[in-house]
PDB file of C-alpha atoms in Angstrom:
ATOM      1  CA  UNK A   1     -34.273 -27.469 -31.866  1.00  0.00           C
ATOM      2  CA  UNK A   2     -36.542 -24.100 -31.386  1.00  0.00           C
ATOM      3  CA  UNK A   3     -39.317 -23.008 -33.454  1.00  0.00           C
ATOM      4  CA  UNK A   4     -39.239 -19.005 -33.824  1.00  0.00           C
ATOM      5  CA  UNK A   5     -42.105 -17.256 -35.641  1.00  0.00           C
ATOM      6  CA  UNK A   6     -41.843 -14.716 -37.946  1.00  0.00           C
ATOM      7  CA  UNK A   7     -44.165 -12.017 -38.646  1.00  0.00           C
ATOM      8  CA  UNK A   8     -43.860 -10.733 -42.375  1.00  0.00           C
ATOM      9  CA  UNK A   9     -45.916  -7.050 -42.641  1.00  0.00           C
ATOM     10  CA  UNK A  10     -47.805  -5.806 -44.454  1.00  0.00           C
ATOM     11  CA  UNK A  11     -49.195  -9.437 -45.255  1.00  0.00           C
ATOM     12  CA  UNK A  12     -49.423 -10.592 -41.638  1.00  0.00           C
ATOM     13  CA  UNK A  13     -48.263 -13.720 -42.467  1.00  0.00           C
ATOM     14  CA  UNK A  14     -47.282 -15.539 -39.611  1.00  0.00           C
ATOM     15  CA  UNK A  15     -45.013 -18.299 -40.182  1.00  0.00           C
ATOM     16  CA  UNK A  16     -42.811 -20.912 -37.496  1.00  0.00           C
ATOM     17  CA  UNK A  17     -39.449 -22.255 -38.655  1.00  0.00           C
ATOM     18  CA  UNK A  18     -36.808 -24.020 -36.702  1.00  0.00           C
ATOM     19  CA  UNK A  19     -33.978 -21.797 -35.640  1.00  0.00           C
ATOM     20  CA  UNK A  20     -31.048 -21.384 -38.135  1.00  0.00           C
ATOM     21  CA  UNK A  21     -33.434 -21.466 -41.054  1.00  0.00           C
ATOM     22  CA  UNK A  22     -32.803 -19.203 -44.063  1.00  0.00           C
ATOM     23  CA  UNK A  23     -35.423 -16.820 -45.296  1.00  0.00           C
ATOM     24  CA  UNK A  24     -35.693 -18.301 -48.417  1.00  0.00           C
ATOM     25  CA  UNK A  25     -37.162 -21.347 -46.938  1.00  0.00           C
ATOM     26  CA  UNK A  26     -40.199 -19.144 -46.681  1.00  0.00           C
ATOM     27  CA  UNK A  27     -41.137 -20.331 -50.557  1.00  0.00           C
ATOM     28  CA  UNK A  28     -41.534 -24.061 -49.309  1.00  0.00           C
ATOM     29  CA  UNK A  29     -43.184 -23.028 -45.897  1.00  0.00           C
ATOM     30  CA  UNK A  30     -46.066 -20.991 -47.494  1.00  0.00           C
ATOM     31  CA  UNK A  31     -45.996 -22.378 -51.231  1.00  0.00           C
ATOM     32  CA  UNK A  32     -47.754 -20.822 -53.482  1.00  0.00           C
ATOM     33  CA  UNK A  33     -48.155 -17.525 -51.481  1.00  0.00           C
ATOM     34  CA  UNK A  34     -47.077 -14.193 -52.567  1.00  0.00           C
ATOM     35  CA  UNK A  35     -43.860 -13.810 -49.652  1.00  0.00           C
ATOM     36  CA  UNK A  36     -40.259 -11.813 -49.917  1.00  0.00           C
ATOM     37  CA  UNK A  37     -39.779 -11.266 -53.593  1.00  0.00           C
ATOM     38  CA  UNK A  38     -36.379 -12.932 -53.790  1.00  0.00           C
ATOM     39  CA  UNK A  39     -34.134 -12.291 -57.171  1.00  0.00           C
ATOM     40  CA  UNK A  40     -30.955 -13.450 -57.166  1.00  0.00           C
ATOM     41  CA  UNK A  41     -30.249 -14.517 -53.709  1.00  0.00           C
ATOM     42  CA  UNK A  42     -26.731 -13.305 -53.273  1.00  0.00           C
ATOM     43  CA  UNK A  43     -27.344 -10.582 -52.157  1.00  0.00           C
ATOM     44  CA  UNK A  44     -26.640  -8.225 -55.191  1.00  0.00           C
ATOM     45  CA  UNK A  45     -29.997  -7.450 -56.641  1.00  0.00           C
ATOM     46  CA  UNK A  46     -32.210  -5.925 -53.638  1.00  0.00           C
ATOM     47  CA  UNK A  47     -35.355  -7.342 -55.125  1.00  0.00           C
ATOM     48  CA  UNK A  48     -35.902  -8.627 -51.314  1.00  0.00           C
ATOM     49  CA  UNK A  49     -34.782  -5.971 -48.510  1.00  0.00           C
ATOM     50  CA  UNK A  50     -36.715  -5.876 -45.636  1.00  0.00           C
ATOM     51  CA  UNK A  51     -36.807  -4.072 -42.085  1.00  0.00           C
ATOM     52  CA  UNK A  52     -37.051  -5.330 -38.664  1.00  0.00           C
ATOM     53  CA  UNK A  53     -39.753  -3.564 -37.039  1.00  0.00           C
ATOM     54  CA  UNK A  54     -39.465  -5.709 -33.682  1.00  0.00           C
ATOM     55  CA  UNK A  55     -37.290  -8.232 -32.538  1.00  0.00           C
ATOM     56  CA  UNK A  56     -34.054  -8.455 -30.363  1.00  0.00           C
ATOM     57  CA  UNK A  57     -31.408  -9.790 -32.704  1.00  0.00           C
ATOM     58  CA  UNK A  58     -33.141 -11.870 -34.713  1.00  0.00           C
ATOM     59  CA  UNK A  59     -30.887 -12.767 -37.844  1.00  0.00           C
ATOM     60  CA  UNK A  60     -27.006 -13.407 -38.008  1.00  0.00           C
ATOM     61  CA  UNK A  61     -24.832 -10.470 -38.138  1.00  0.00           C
ATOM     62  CA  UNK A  62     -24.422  -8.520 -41.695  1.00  0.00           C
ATOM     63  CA  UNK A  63     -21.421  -9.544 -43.798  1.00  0.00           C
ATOM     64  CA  UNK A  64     -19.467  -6.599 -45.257  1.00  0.00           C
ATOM     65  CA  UNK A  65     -20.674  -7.440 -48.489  1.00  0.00           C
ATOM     66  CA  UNK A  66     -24.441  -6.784 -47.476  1.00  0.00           C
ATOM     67  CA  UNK A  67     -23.535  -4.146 -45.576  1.00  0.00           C
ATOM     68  CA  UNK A  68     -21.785  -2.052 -48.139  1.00  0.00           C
ATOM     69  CA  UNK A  69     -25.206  -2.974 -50.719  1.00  0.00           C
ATOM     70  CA  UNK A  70     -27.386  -1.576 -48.306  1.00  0.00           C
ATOM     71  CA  UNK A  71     -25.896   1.250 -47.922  1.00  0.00           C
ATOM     72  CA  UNK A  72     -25.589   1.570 -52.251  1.00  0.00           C
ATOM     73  CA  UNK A  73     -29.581   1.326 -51.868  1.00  0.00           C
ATOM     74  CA  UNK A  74     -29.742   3.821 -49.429  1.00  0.00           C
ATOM     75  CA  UNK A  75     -30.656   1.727 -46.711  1.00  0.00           C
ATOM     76  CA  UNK A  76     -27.883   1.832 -44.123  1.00  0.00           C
ATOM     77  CA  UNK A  77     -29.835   1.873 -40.684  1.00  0.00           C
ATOM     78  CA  UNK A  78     -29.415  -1.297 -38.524  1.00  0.00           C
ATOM     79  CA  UNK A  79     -33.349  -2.460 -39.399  1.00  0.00           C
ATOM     80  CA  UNK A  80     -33.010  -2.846 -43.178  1.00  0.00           C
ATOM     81  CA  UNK A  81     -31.542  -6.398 -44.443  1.00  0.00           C
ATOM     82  CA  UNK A  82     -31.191  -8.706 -47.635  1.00  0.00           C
ATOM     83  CA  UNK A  83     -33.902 -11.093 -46.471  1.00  0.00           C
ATOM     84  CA  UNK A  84     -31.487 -13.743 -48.716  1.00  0.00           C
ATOM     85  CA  UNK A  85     -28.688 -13.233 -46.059  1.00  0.00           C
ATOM     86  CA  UNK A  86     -30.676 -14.012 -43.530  1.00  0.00           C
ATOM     87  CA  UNK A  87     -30.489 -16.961 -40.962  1.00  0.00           C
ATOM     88  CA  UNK A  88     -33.630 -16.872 -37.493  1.00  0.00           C
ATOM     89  CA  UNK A  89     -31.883 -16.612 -34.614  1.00  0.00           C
ATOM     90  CA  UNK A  90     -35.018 -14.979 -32.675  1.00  0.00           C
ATOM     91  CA  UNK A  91     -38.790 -14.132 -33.059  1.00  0.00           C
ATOM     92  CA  UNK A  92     -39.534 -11.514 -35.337  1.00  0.00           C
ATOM     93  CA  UNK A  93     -41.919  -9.047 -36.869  1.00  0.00           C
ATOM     94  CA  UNK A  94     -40.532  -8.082 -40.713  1.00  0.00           C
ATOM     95  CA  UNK A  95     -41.926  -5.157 -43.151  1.00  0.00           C
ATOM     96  CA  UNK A  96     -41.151  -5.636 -46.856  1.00  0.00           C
ATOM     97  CA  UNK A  97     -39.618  -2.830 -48.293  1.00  0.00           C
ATOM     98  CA  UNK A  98     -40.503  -1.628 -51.494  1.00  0.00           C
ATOM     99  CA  UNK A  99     -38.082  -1.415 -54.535  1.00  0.00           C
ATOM    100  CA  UNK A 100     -40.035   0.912 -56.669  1.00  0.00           C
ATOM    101  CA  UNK A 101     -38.253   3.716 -59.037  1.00  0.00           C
TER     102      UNK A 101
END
């Protein structure tokens, strides 16, 4: 099994997990550190969009669902995510995005 790292900005926290992993294992990798605000984790709430600022394909590909959210939000470029519908398939650097207004 690979270990990928992942870069979260503006924090520069940088963090290893084994390939495959969700994003929301980041709460038991860095417990008790501030990370991706996750809310609901199915992807309906936004509380934890984030955008790829450098990596080659780093997360499975967007379901429809996520897709069509994102694009609700406003955020329909390629870079922006649901950090909760995310699986590591490659090293990556990550900016949160805020949710404020």
């Amino acid at each position: 099994m690979s270990i990928l790292k992942l870069m979260l900005r503006p924090k520069n926290i940088e963090v290893e997990l084994p390939a495959g992993s969700a994003l929301t294992d980041l709460e038991f990798e860095l417990y008790g550190q501030e990370t991706i605000p996750f809310g609901c984790r199915s992807g309906a709430c936004g509380a934890c969009l984030i955008e790829v600022v450098e990596g080659n394909a780093p997360f499975n590909e967007r379901s429809q669902e996520e897709q069509a959210f994102l694009a609700v939000l406003g955020y329909s470029g390629d870079s922006f995510r649901l950090a909760c519908q995310c699986r590591l398939l490659n090293n990556v650097t990550i900016r949160l995005v805020s949710q404020t207004g």
